[in-house]
Coordinates of N, CA, C and O in Angstrom, one line a residue:
M1 N -65.5 -10.9 -35.6 CA -64.1 -10.8 -36.0 C -63.2 -10.2 -34.9 O -63.7 -9.3 -34.2
G2 N -62.0 -10.7 -34.8 CA -61.1 -10.2 -33.7 C -60.5 -8.9 -34.1 O -60.8 -8.3 -35.1
G3 N -59.6 -8.4 -33.3 CA -58.9 -7.2 -33.5 C -57.8 -7.2 -34.5 O -57.1 -6.3 -34.7
E4 N -57.5 -8.4 -35.1 CA -56.4 -8.6 -36.0 C -56.8 -7.9 -37.3 O -57.8 -8.1 -37.9
R5 N -55.8 -7.1 -37.8 CA -56.0 -6.4 -39.1 C -55.4 -7.2 -40.2 O -54.3 -7.7 -40.0
S6 N -56.0 -7.2 -41.3 CA -55.5 -7.9 -42.5 C -54.5 -7.1 -43.2 O -54.4 -5.9 -43.1
L7 N -53.8 -7.7 -44.1 CA -52.8 -7.0 -45.0 C -53.6 -6.0 -45.8 O -53.0 -4.9 -46.1
Y8 N -54.8 -6.3 -46.2 CA -55.6 -5.3 -47.0 C -55.7 -4.0 -46.2 O -55.7 -3.0 -46.8
D9 N -55.9 -4.1 -44.9 CA -56.1 -2.9 -44.1 C -54.7 -2.2 -43.8 O -54.7 -1.0 -43.6
T10 N -53.7 -3.0 -43.7 CA -52.4 -2.4 -43.2 C -51.4 -2.0 -44.3 O -50.6 -1.1 -44.1
D11 N -51.5 -2.7 -45.4 CA -50.5 -2.5 -46.5 C -51.2 -2.8 -47.8 O -51.0 -3.9 -48.4
F12 N -52.0 -1.9 -48.3 CA -52.8 -2.2 -49.5 C -52.0 -2.5 -50.7 O -52.3 -3.3 -51.5
L13 N -50.9 -1.8 -50.9 CA -50.0 -2.0 -52.0 C -49.5 -3.4 -52.1 O -49.6 -4.1 -53.1
T14 N -49.0 -3.9 -51.0 CA -48.5 -5.3 -50.9 C -49.7 -6.3 -51.2 O -49.6 -7.3 -51.9
W15 N -50.9 -5.9 -50.6 CA -52.0 -6.8 -50.8 C -52.4 -6.9 -52.3 O -52.6 -8.0 -52.8
T16 N -52.3 -5.8 -53.0 CA -52.6 -5.8 -54.5 C -51.6 -6.6 -55.2 O -52.0 -7.4 -56.1
E17 N -50.3 -6.5 -54.8 CA -49.3 -7.3 -55.5 C -49.5 -8.8 -55.3 O -49.3 -9.6 -56.2
E18 N -49.8 -9.1 -54.0 CA -50.0 -10.5 -53.7 C -51.2 -11.1 -54.4 O -51.2 -12.2 -54.9
Q19 N -52.3 -10.3 -54.5 CA -53.5 -10.8 -55.1 C -53.3 -10.9 -56.6 O -53.8 -11.9 -57.2
A20 N -52.6 -10.0 -57.2 CA -52.3 -10.1 -58.7 C -51.5 -11.4 -58.9 O -51.7 -12.1 -59.9
A21 N -50.5 -11.6 -58.1 CA -49.6 -12.8 -58.3 C -50.5 -14.1 -58.1 O -50.3 -15.1 -58.9
A22 N -51.4 -14.1 -57.1 CA -52.2 -15.3 -56.9 C -53.1 -15.5 -58.1 O -53.4 -16.7 -58.5
L23 N -53.7 -14.4 -58.6 CA -54.6 -14.6 -59.8 C -53.8 -15.0 -61.0 O -54.4 -15.7 -61.8
R24 N -52.6 -14.6 -61.2 CA -51.8 -15.1 -62.3 C -51.6 -16.6 -62.2 O -51.6 -17.3 -63.2
E25 N -51.3 -17.1 -61.0 CA -51.2 -18.5 -60.8 C -52.5 -19.2 -61.2 O -52.5 -20.2 -61.9
L26 N -53.6 -18.6 -60.7 CA -54.9 -19.2 -61.0 C -55.2 -19.2 -62.5 O -55.7 -20.1 -63.1
A27 N -54.7 -18.1 -63.2 CA -55.0 -18.0 -64.6 C -54.3 -19.0 -65.5 O -54.7 -19.3 -66.6
A28 N -53.2 -19.6 -64.9 CA -52.5 -20.6 -65.6 C -53.2 -22.0 -65.7 O -52.9 -22.8 -66.5
R29 N -54.2 -22.1 -64.8 CA -55.0 -23.3 -64.8 C -55.9 -23.4 -66.1 O -56.4 -22.4 -66.6
R30 N -56.1 -24.6 -66.6 CA -56.9 -24.8 -67.8 C -58.3 -25.2 -67.5 O -59.1 -25.2 -68.4
D31 N -58.6 -25.4 -66.2 CA -60.0 -25.9 -65.9 C -60.9 -24.8 -65.4 O -61.9 -25.0 -64.8
L32 N -60.6 -23.5 -65.7 CA -61.4 -22.4 -65.2 C -62.4 -22.1 -66.3 O -62.2 -22.2 -67.5
P33 N -63.6 -21.5 -65.9 CA -64.6 -21.1 -66.9 C -64.1 -20.0 -67.7 O -63.3 -19.1 -67.2
N34 N -64.4 -20.0 -69.0 CA -64.0 -18.9 -69.9 C -64.5 -17.6 -69.5 O -63.9 -16.5 -69.9
R35 N -65.6 -17.5 -68.8 CA -66.2 -16.2 -68.5 C -65.4 -15.5 -67.4 O -65.7 -14.3 -67.1
L36 N -64.5 -16.1 -66.7 CA -63.7 -15.5 -65.7 C -62.6 -14.7 -66.4 O -61.6 -15.3 -66.9
D37 N -62.7 -13.4 -66.4 CA -61.8 -12.5 -67.1 C -60.6 -12.1 -66.2 O -60.5 -11.0 -65.8
L38 N -59.8 -13.1 -65.9 CA -58.7 -12.9 -65.0 C -57.7 -11.9 -65.5 O -57.1 -11.1 -64.7
E39 N -57.4 -11.8 -66.8 CA -56.4 -10.8 -67.3 C -56.8 -9.4 -66.9 O -56.0 -8.6 -66.4
N40 N -58.1 -9.1 -67.1 CA -58.6 -7.7 -66.7 C -58.7 -7.5 -65.2 O -58.5 -6.4 -64.7
V41 N -59.1 -8.5 -64.5 CA -59.2 -8.5 -63.1 C -57.8 -8.2 -62.5 O -57.7 -7.3 -61.6
I42 N -56.8 -8.9 -63.0 CA -55.4 -8.7 -62.5 C -55.0 -7.2 -62.8 O -54.5 -6.5 -61.9
E43 N -55.3 -6.8 -64.0 CA -54.9 -5.4 -64.4 C -55.6 -4.4 -63.4 O -55.0 -3.4 -63.0
E44 N -56.9 -4.6 -63.1 CA -57.6 -3.6 -62.3 C -57.0 -3.6 -60.8 O -56.9 -2.6 -60.2
I45 N -56.7 -4.8 -60.3 CA -56.1 -4.8 -59.0 C -54.7 -4.1 -59.0 O -54.4 -3.4 -58.1
E46 N -53.9 -4.4 -60.0 CA -52.6 -3.7 -60.1 C -52.8 -2.2 -60.2 O -52.0 -1.4 -59.7
T47 N -53.8 -1.8 -61.0 CA -54.1 -0.3 -61.1 C -54.5 0.3 -59.8 O -54.0 1.4 -59.4
L48 N -55.2 -0.4 -59.0 CA -55.5 0.0 -57.6 C -54.3 0.3 -56.8 O -54.1 1.3 -56.1
G49 N -53.3 -0.7 -56.9 CA -52.1 -0.5 -56.1 C -51.3 0.7 -56.6 O -50.7 1.4 -55.8
R50 N -51.2 0.8 -58.0 CA -50.5 2.0 -58.5 C -51.1 3.3 -58.1 O -50.4 4.3 -57.8
S51 N -52.4 3.3 -58.1 CA -53.2 4.5 -57.6 C -52.9 4.9 -56.2 O -52.7 6.0 -55.8
E52 N -52.8 3.9 -55.4 CA -52.5 4.0 -53.9 C -51.1 4.6 -53.8 O -50.8 5.6 -53.0
L53 N -50.1 4.1 -54.6 CA -48.8 4.6 -54.5 C -48.7 6.1 -55.0 O -48.0 6.9 -54.4
K54 N -49.4 6.4 -56.1 CA -49.4 7.7 -56.6 C -50.0 8.7 -55.6 O -49.5 9.8 -55.4
A55 N -51.1 8.3 -55.0 CA -51.7 9.2 -54.0 C -50.8 9.4 -52.8 O -50.7 10.5 -52.2
A56 N -50.1 8.4 -52.4 CA -49.1 8.5 -51.3 C -48.0 9.4 -51.6 O -47.4 10.1 -50.7
T57 N -47.5 9.4 -52.8 CA -46.3 10.2 -53.2 C -46.7 11.6 -53.7 O -45.8 12.4 -53.8
S58 N -47.9 11.9 -53.9 CA -48.3 13.2 -54.4 C -47.8 14.3 -53.5 O -47.4 15.4 -53.9
P59 N -47.9 14.2 -52.1 CA -47.5 15.2 -51.2 C -46.0 15.5 -51.4 O -45.5 16.7 -51.3
I60 N -45.2 14.5 -51.8 CA -43.7 14.8 -52.0 C -43.5 15.7 -53.2 O -42.8 16.6 -53.2
R61 N -44.3 15.4 -54.3 CA -44.2 16.2 -55.5 C -44.6 17.6 -55.2 O -44.0 18.6 -55.6
L62 N -45.7 17.8 -54.4 CA -46.1 19.1 -54.1 C -45.1 19.9 -53.2 O -44.9 21.1 -53.4
I63 N -44.5 19.2 -52.3 CA -43.5 19.8 -51.4 C -42.3 20.2 -52.3 O -41.8 21.4 -52.1
L64 N -41.8 19.4 -53.2 CA -40.7 19.7 -54.0 C -41.1 21.0 -54.9 O -40.2 21.9 -55.1
G65 N -42.3 21.0 -55.4 CA -42.7 22.2 -56.2 C -42.7 23.5 -55.4 O -42.2 24.5 -55.9
H66 N -43.2 23.4 -54.2 CA -43.2 24.6 -53.3 C -41.7 25.0 -53.0 O -41.4 26.2 -52.9
L67 N -40.9 24.0 -52.7 CA -39.5 24.4 -52.4 C -38.8 25.0 -53.7 O -38.0 26.0 -53.5
L68 N -39.1 24.6 -54.8 CA -38.6 25.2 -56.0 C -39.1 26.6 -56.2 O -38.3 27.6 -56.5
K69 N -40.3 26.9 -55.9 CA -40.9 28.2 -56.0 C -40.2 29.1 -54.9 O -39.8 30.3 -55.2
A70 N -40.0 28.6 -53.7 CA -39.3 29.3 -52.7 C -37.9 29.6 -53.0 O -37.4 30.7 -52.7
A71 N -37.2 28.7 -53.7 CA -35.8 28.9 -54.1 C -35.7 30.0 -55.1 O -34.7 30.8 -55.1
M72 N -36.7 30.1 -56.0 CA -36.7 31.1 -57.0 C -37.2 32.4 -56.5 O -36.9 33.4 -57.2
Q73 N -37.9 32.5 -55.5 CA -38.5 33.7 -54.9 C -38.2 33.8 -53.4 O -39.2 33.7 -52.6
P74 N -37.0 33.9 -53.0 CA -36.6 33.9 -51.6 C -37.3 35.0 -50.8 O -37.5 34.8 -49.6
D75 N -37.7 36.1 -51.4 CA -38.3 37.2 -50.6 C -39.8 37.2 -50.8 O -40.5 38.2 -50.5
S76 N -40.4 36.2 -51.4 CA -41.8 36.2 -51.7 C -42.7 36.2 -50.4 O -42.4 35.5 -49.4
P77 N -43.7 37.0 -50.5 CA -44.7 37.0 -49.3 C -45.4 35.7 -49.2 O -45.9 35.4 -48.1
A78 N -45.3 34.8 -50.2 CA -46.0 33.5 -50.1 C -45.1 32.5 -49.4 O -45.6 31.4 -49.1
R79 N -43.9 32.8 -49.0 CA -43.0 31.9 -48.4 C -43.6 31.2 -47.1 O -43.5 30.0 -47.0
H80 N -44.2 32.0 -46.3 CA -44.9 31.5 -45.1 C -46.0 30.5 -45.5 O -46.1 29.4 -44.9
H81 N -46.8 30.9 -46.4 CA -47.9 30.0 -46.9 C -47.3 28.7 -47.4 O -47.8 27.6 -47.1
W82 N -46.2 28.8 -48.2 CA -45.6 27.6 -48.7 C -45.1 26.7 -47.6 O -45.3 25.5 -47.6
A83 N -44.5 27.3 -46.6 CA -44.0 26.5 -45.5 C -45.1 25.8 -44.7 O -45.0 24.7 -44.3
V84 N -46.2 26.5 -44.5 CA -47.4 25.9 -43.9 C -47.9 24.7 -44.7 O -48.2 23.7 -44.1
E85 N -48.1 24.9 -46.0 CA -48.6 23.8 -46.8 C -47.6 22.6 -46.8 O -48.0 21.5 -46.8
I86 N -46.3 22.9 -46.9 CA -45.3 21.9 -46.8 C -45.4 21.1 -45.5 O -45.3 19.8 -45.6
A87 N -45.6 21.7 -44.4 CA -45.8 21.0 -43.1 C -47.0 20.1 -43.2 O -46.9 18.9 -42.7
A88 N -48.1 20.5 -43.8 CA -49.3 19.7 -43.8 C -49.0 18.5 -44.8 O -49.4 17.4 -44.5
W89 N -48.4 18.8 -45.9 CA -48.1 17.7 -46.9 C -47.1 16.7 -46.3 O -47.2 15.5 -46.6
H90 N -46.2 17.2 -45.5 CA -45.2 16.3 -44.9 C -45.9 15.3 -44.0 O -45.7 14.1 -44.0
G91 N -46.9 15.8 -43.2 CA -47.7 14.9 -42.4 C -48.4 13.9 -43.2 O -48.5 12.7 -42.8
E92 N -49.0 14.3 -44.3 CA -49.7 13.3 -45.2 C -48.8 12.3 -45.8 O -49.1 11.1 -45.8
A93 N -47.6 12.7 -46.2 CA -46.6 11.7 -46.7 C -46.2 10.7 -45.7 O -46.2 9.5 -46.0
R94 N -46.0 11.2 -44.5 CA -45.6 10.3 -43.4 C -46.7 9.3 -43.1 O -46.4 8.1 -42.8
D95 N -47.9 9.7 -43.1 CA -49.1 8.9 -42.8 C -49.3 7.9 -43.9 O -49.8 6.7 -43.7
E96 N -49.1 8.2 -45.2 CA -49.5 7.4 -46.3 C -48.5 6.5 -46.9 O -48.8 5.5 -47.5
I97 N -47.2 6.9 -46.8 CA -46.2 6.1 -47.4 C -45.8 4.9 -46.5 O -45.3 5.1 -45.4
L98 N -46.1 3.7 -47.0 CA -45.9 2.5 -46.2 C -44.5 2.0 -46.5 O -43.9 2.3 -47.6
P99 N -43.9 1.2 -45.6 CA -42.5 0.7 -45.9 C -42.5 -0.1 -47.2 O -41.5 0.0 -47.9
S100 N -43.5 -0.8 -47.6 CA -43.5 -1.5 -48.9 C -43.4 -0.6 -50.1 O -43.1 -1.1 -51.2
M101 N -43.8 0.6 -49.9 CA -43.7 1.6 -51.0 C -42.4 2.2 -51.3 O -42.1 2.6 -52.4
H102 N -41.5 2.1 -50.3 CA -40.2 2.8 -50.4 C -39.4 2.4 -51.6 O -38.9 3.2 -52.4
R103 N -39.4 1.1 -51.9 CA -38.6 0.6 -53.1 C -39.2 1.0 -54.4 O -38.6 0.9 -55.4
K104 N -40.5 1.4 -54.4 CA -41.2 1.8 -55.6 C -41.2 3.3 -55.9 O -41.7 3.7 -57.0
I105 N -40.8 4.1 -55.0 CA -40.8 5.5 -55.1 C -39.6 6.0 -55.9 O -38.5 5.8 -55.5
D106 N -39.9 6.6 -57.0 CA -38.8 7.2 -57.9 C -38.7 8.7 -57.6 O -39.5 9.5 -58.2
M107 N -37.8 9.0 -56.8 CA -37.6 10.4 -56.4 C -37.3 11.3 -57.6 O -37.7 12.5 -57.6
N108 N -36.5 10.8 -58.5 CA -36.1 11.6 -59.7 C -37.3 11.9 -60.5 O -37.4 13.0 -61.1
D109 N -38.2 10.9 -60.6 CA -39.5 11.2 -61.4 C -40.3 12.2 -60.7 O -40.9 13.1 -61.3
L110 N -40.5 12.1 -59.4 CA -41.2 13.1 -58.6 C -40.6 14.5 -58.8 O -41.3 15.5 -58.9
W111 N -39.3 14.6 -58.8 CA -38.5 15.8 -59.0 C -38.8 16.4 -60.4 O -39.1 17.6 -60.5
R112 N -38.8 15.6 -61.4 CA -39.0 16.1 -62.8 C -40.5 16.6 -62.8 O -40.7 17.7 -63.5
R113 N -41.4 15.9 -62.2 CA -42.8 16.4 -62.3 C -43.0 17.7 -61.5 O -43.7 18.6 -61.8
A114 N -42.2 17.8 -60.3 CA -42.3 19.0 -59.5 C -41.7 20.2 -60.3 O -42.2 21.3 -60.3
I115 N -40.6 20.0 -61.0 CA -40.0 21.0 -61.9 C -41.0 21.5 -62.9 O -41.2 22.7 -63.1
R116 N -41.7 20.5 -63.6 CA -42.7 20.9 -64.6 C -43.8 21.8 -64.0 O -44.1 22.8 -64.5
D117 N -44.3 21.3 -62.8 CA -45.4 22.1 -62.2 C -44.9 23.5 -61.7 O -45.6 24.4 -61.9
A118 N -43.7 23.5 -61.1 CA -43.2 24.8 -60.6 C -42.9 25.7 -61.8 O -43.2 27.0 -61.7
R119 N -42.5 25.2 -62.9 CA -42.2 26.0 -64.1 C -43.5 26.7 -64.5 O -43.5 27.9 -64.8
V120 N -44.6 26.0 -64.6 CA -45.9 26.6 -65.0 C -46.3 27.7 -64.0 O -46.6 28.8 -64.4
A121 N -46.2 27.4 -62.7 CA -46.6 28.4 -61.7 C -45.7 29.6 -61.8 O -46.2 30.8 -61.7
L122 N -44.4 29.4 -61.9 CA -43.5 30.6 -61.9 C -43.6 31.4 -63.2 O -43.5 32.6 -63.2
D123 N -43.9 30.7 -64.3 CA -44.1 31.4 -65.6 C -45.2 32.4 -65.5 O -45.2 33.5 -66.0
R124 N -46.3 32.1 -64.7 CA -47.4 33.0 -64.5 C -47.0 34.2 -63.8 O -47.6 35.3 -64.0
D125 N -45.9 34.1 -63.0 CA -45.4 35.3 -62.3 C -44.2 36.0 -63.0 O -43.6 36.8 -62.5
G126 N -44.0 35.5 -64.2 CA -42.9 36.1 -65.0 C -41.5 35.7 -64.6 O -40.6 36.4 -64.9
I127 N -41.4 34.6 -64.0 CA -40.1 34.1 -63.5 C -39.8 32.8 -64.3 O -40.6 31.9 -64.4
A128 N -38.6 32.8 -64.9 CA -38.2 31.7 -65.7 C -37.4 30.7 -64.8 O -36.3 31.1 -64.3
L129 N -37.8 29.5 -64.7 CA -37.1 28.5 -64.0 C -36.0 28.0 -64.9 O -36.3 27.6 -66.1
P130 N -34.8 28.0 -64.5 CA -33.7 27.5 -65.5 C -34.0 26.2 -66.0 O -34.5 25.3 -65.4
R131 N -33.5 26.0 -67.3 CA -33.7 24.7 -68.0 C -32.7 23.6 -67.5 O -33.0 22.5 -67.7
D132 N -31.6 24.1 -67.0 CA -30.5 23.1 -66.6 C -30.5 22.8 -65.1 O -29.4 22.6 -64.5
I133 N -31.7 22.6 -64.6 CA -31.8 22.2 -63.2 C -31.2 20.7 -63.1 O -31.4 19.9 -64.0
T134 N -30.6 20.5 -61.9 CA -30.0 19.1 -61.7 C -31.1 18.1 -61.9 O -32.2 18.2 -61.4
A135 N -30.8 17.0 -62.6 CA -31.8 16.0 -62.9 C -32.1 15.1 -61.7 O -33.2 14.6 -61.6
A136 N -31.1 14.9 -60.9 CA -31.3 14.1 -59.7 C -32.0 14.9 -58.6 O -31.6 16.0 -58.3
C137 N -33.0 14.3 -57.9 CA -33.7 14.9 -56.8 C -32.7 15.2 -55.7 O -31.9 14.3 -55.3
P138 N -32.6 16.5 -55.3 CA -31.6 16.8 -54.2 C -32.0 16.4 -52.8 O -31.2 16.4 -51.9
L139 N -33.2 15.8 -52.7 CA -33.6 15.4 -51.3 C -33.9 13.9 -51.4 O -34.6 13.4 -52.3
P140 N -33.4 13.1 -50.5 CA -33.7 11.7 -50.5 C -35.1 11.4 -49.9 O -35.7 12.3 -49.2
L141 N -35.7 10.3 -50.1 CA -37.0 9.9 -49.6 C -37.0 10.0 -48.1 O -38.0 10.5 -47.5
D142 N -35.9 9.7 -47.4 CA -35.8 9.7 -46.0 C -36.1 11.1 -45.4 O -36.7 11.3 -44.3
A143 N -35.8 12.2 -46.2 CA -36.1 13.5 -45.7 C -37.6 13.8 -45.5 O -38.0 14.6 -44.7
F144 N -38.4 13.0 -46.3 CA -39.8 13.2 -46.2 C -40.5 12.3 -45.2 O -41.6 12.4 -44.9
L145 N -39.7 11.3 -44.7 CA -40.3 10.4 -43.7 C -39.9 10.6 -42.3 O -40.4 10.0 -41.4
Q146 N -39.0 11.6 -42.1 CA -38.6 11.9 -40.7 C -39.8 12.6 -40.0 O -40.7 13.1 -40.6
E147 N -39.7 12.5 -38.7 CA -40.8 13.1 -37.9 C -41.0 14.5 -38.1 O -42.1 15.0 -38.2
A148 N -39.9 15.3 -38.2 CA -40.0 16.7 -38.5 C -39.3 17.0 -39.8 O -38.4 16.4 -40.2
F149 N -39.9 18.0 -40.5 CA -39.4 18.4 -41.8 C -38.7 19.7 -41.7 O -39.4 20.7 -41.2
D150 N -37.5 19.8 -42.0 CA -36.7 21.1 -41.8 C -36.8 21.9 -43.1 O -36.1 21.6 -44.1
F151 N -37.8 22.8 -43.1 CA -38.0 23.6 -44.3 C -36.8 24.3 -44.8 O -36.4 24.3 -46.0
D152 N -36.1 25.0 -43.9 CA -34.9 25.8 -44.3 C -33.8 24.9 -44.9 O -33.1 25.2 -45.9
A153 N -33.5 23.7 -44.3 CA -32.5 22.8 -44.7 C -32.9 22.2 -46.1 O -32.1 22.1 -47.0
A154 N -34.2 21.9 -46.3 CA -34.6 21.3 -47.5 C -34.6 22.4 -48.6 O -34.1 22.1 -49.8
L155 N -34.9 23.6 -48.3 CA -34.9 24.7 -49.2 C -33.4 24.9 -49.7 O -33.1 25.1 -50.9
A156 N -32.5 24.9 -48.8 CA -31.1 25.1 -49.1 C -30.6 24.0 -50.1 O -29.9 24.2 -51.0
Q157 N -31.0 22.7 -49.8 CA -30.6 21.6 -50.7 C -31.2 21.8 -52.1 O -30.6 21.6 -53.1
V158 N -32.5 22.2 -52.2 CA -33.2 22.4 -53.5 C -32.5 23.6 -54.2 O -32.3 23.5 -55.4
A159 N -32.1 24.6 -53.5 CA -31.5 25.8 -54.1 C -30.2 25.4 -54.8 O -29.8 26.0 -55.8
T160 N -29.5 24.4 -54.2 CA -28.2 24.0 -54.9 C -28.5 23.3 -56.2 O -27.5 23.2 -57.0
A161 N -29.7 22.8 -56.4 CA -30.0 22.1 -57.7 C -30.4 23.1 -58.8 O -30.5 22.7 -59.9
V162 N -30.7 24.3 -58.4 CA -31.2 25.3 -59.3 C -30.0 26.3 -59.7 O -29.6 27.1 -58.8
P163 N -29.5 26.2 -60.9 CA -28.3 27.1 -61.2 C -28.8 28.5 -61.3 O -29.9 28.9 -61.7
R164 N -27.9 29.4 -60.8 CA -28.2 30.8 -60.8 C -27.4 31.5 -61.9 O -26.2 31.1 -62.2
P165 N -28.0 32.4 -62.6 CA -27.2 33.1 -63.7 C -26.0 33.9 -63.0 O -26.1 34.4 -62.0
A166 N -24.9 33.9 -63.8 CA -23.7 34.6 -63.3 C -24.0 36.1 -63.3 O -24.6 36.6 -64.3
L167 N -23.5 36.8 -62.3 CA -23.7 38.3 -62.3 C -22.6 38.9 -63.2 O -21.5 38.5 -63.2
A168 N -23.0 39.9 -63.9 CA -22.1 40.6 -64.8 C -21.1 41.5 -64.1 O -21.2 41.9 -63.1

């Protein structure tokens, strides 16, 4: 085999989408043996693609969760630890998120899931995350795909999405 890499190797999500589409076309044929379970084969291939997307976007959800915790606990001794983990997850996101995934990433869904996770973690520390957090993710996908991730700038953006109680 030559040095040429296949779509399977370079963009697994697109490969799964193309394979599922090809199998759907094949399933329309009436001359196939009944024992060929194309419906379930298609579903399994699509599930593999969705799993790949979920794994690729998981670091974004984790970053958002840490930013929420840092916004709620600006003087926490864990701040440095959160920043170090965010830097590592940023690298993972950049490595794993392929251009074909961009259109499928729902930043608002990742934000909602990060809020849920941060709420659980903060509750353990006796800190209540406000219920009226901005529903739209304050950071665009592009913020996670840049070569460098600016922790302080991202934290400032996330902090604007978290309402603060008015001082008496």
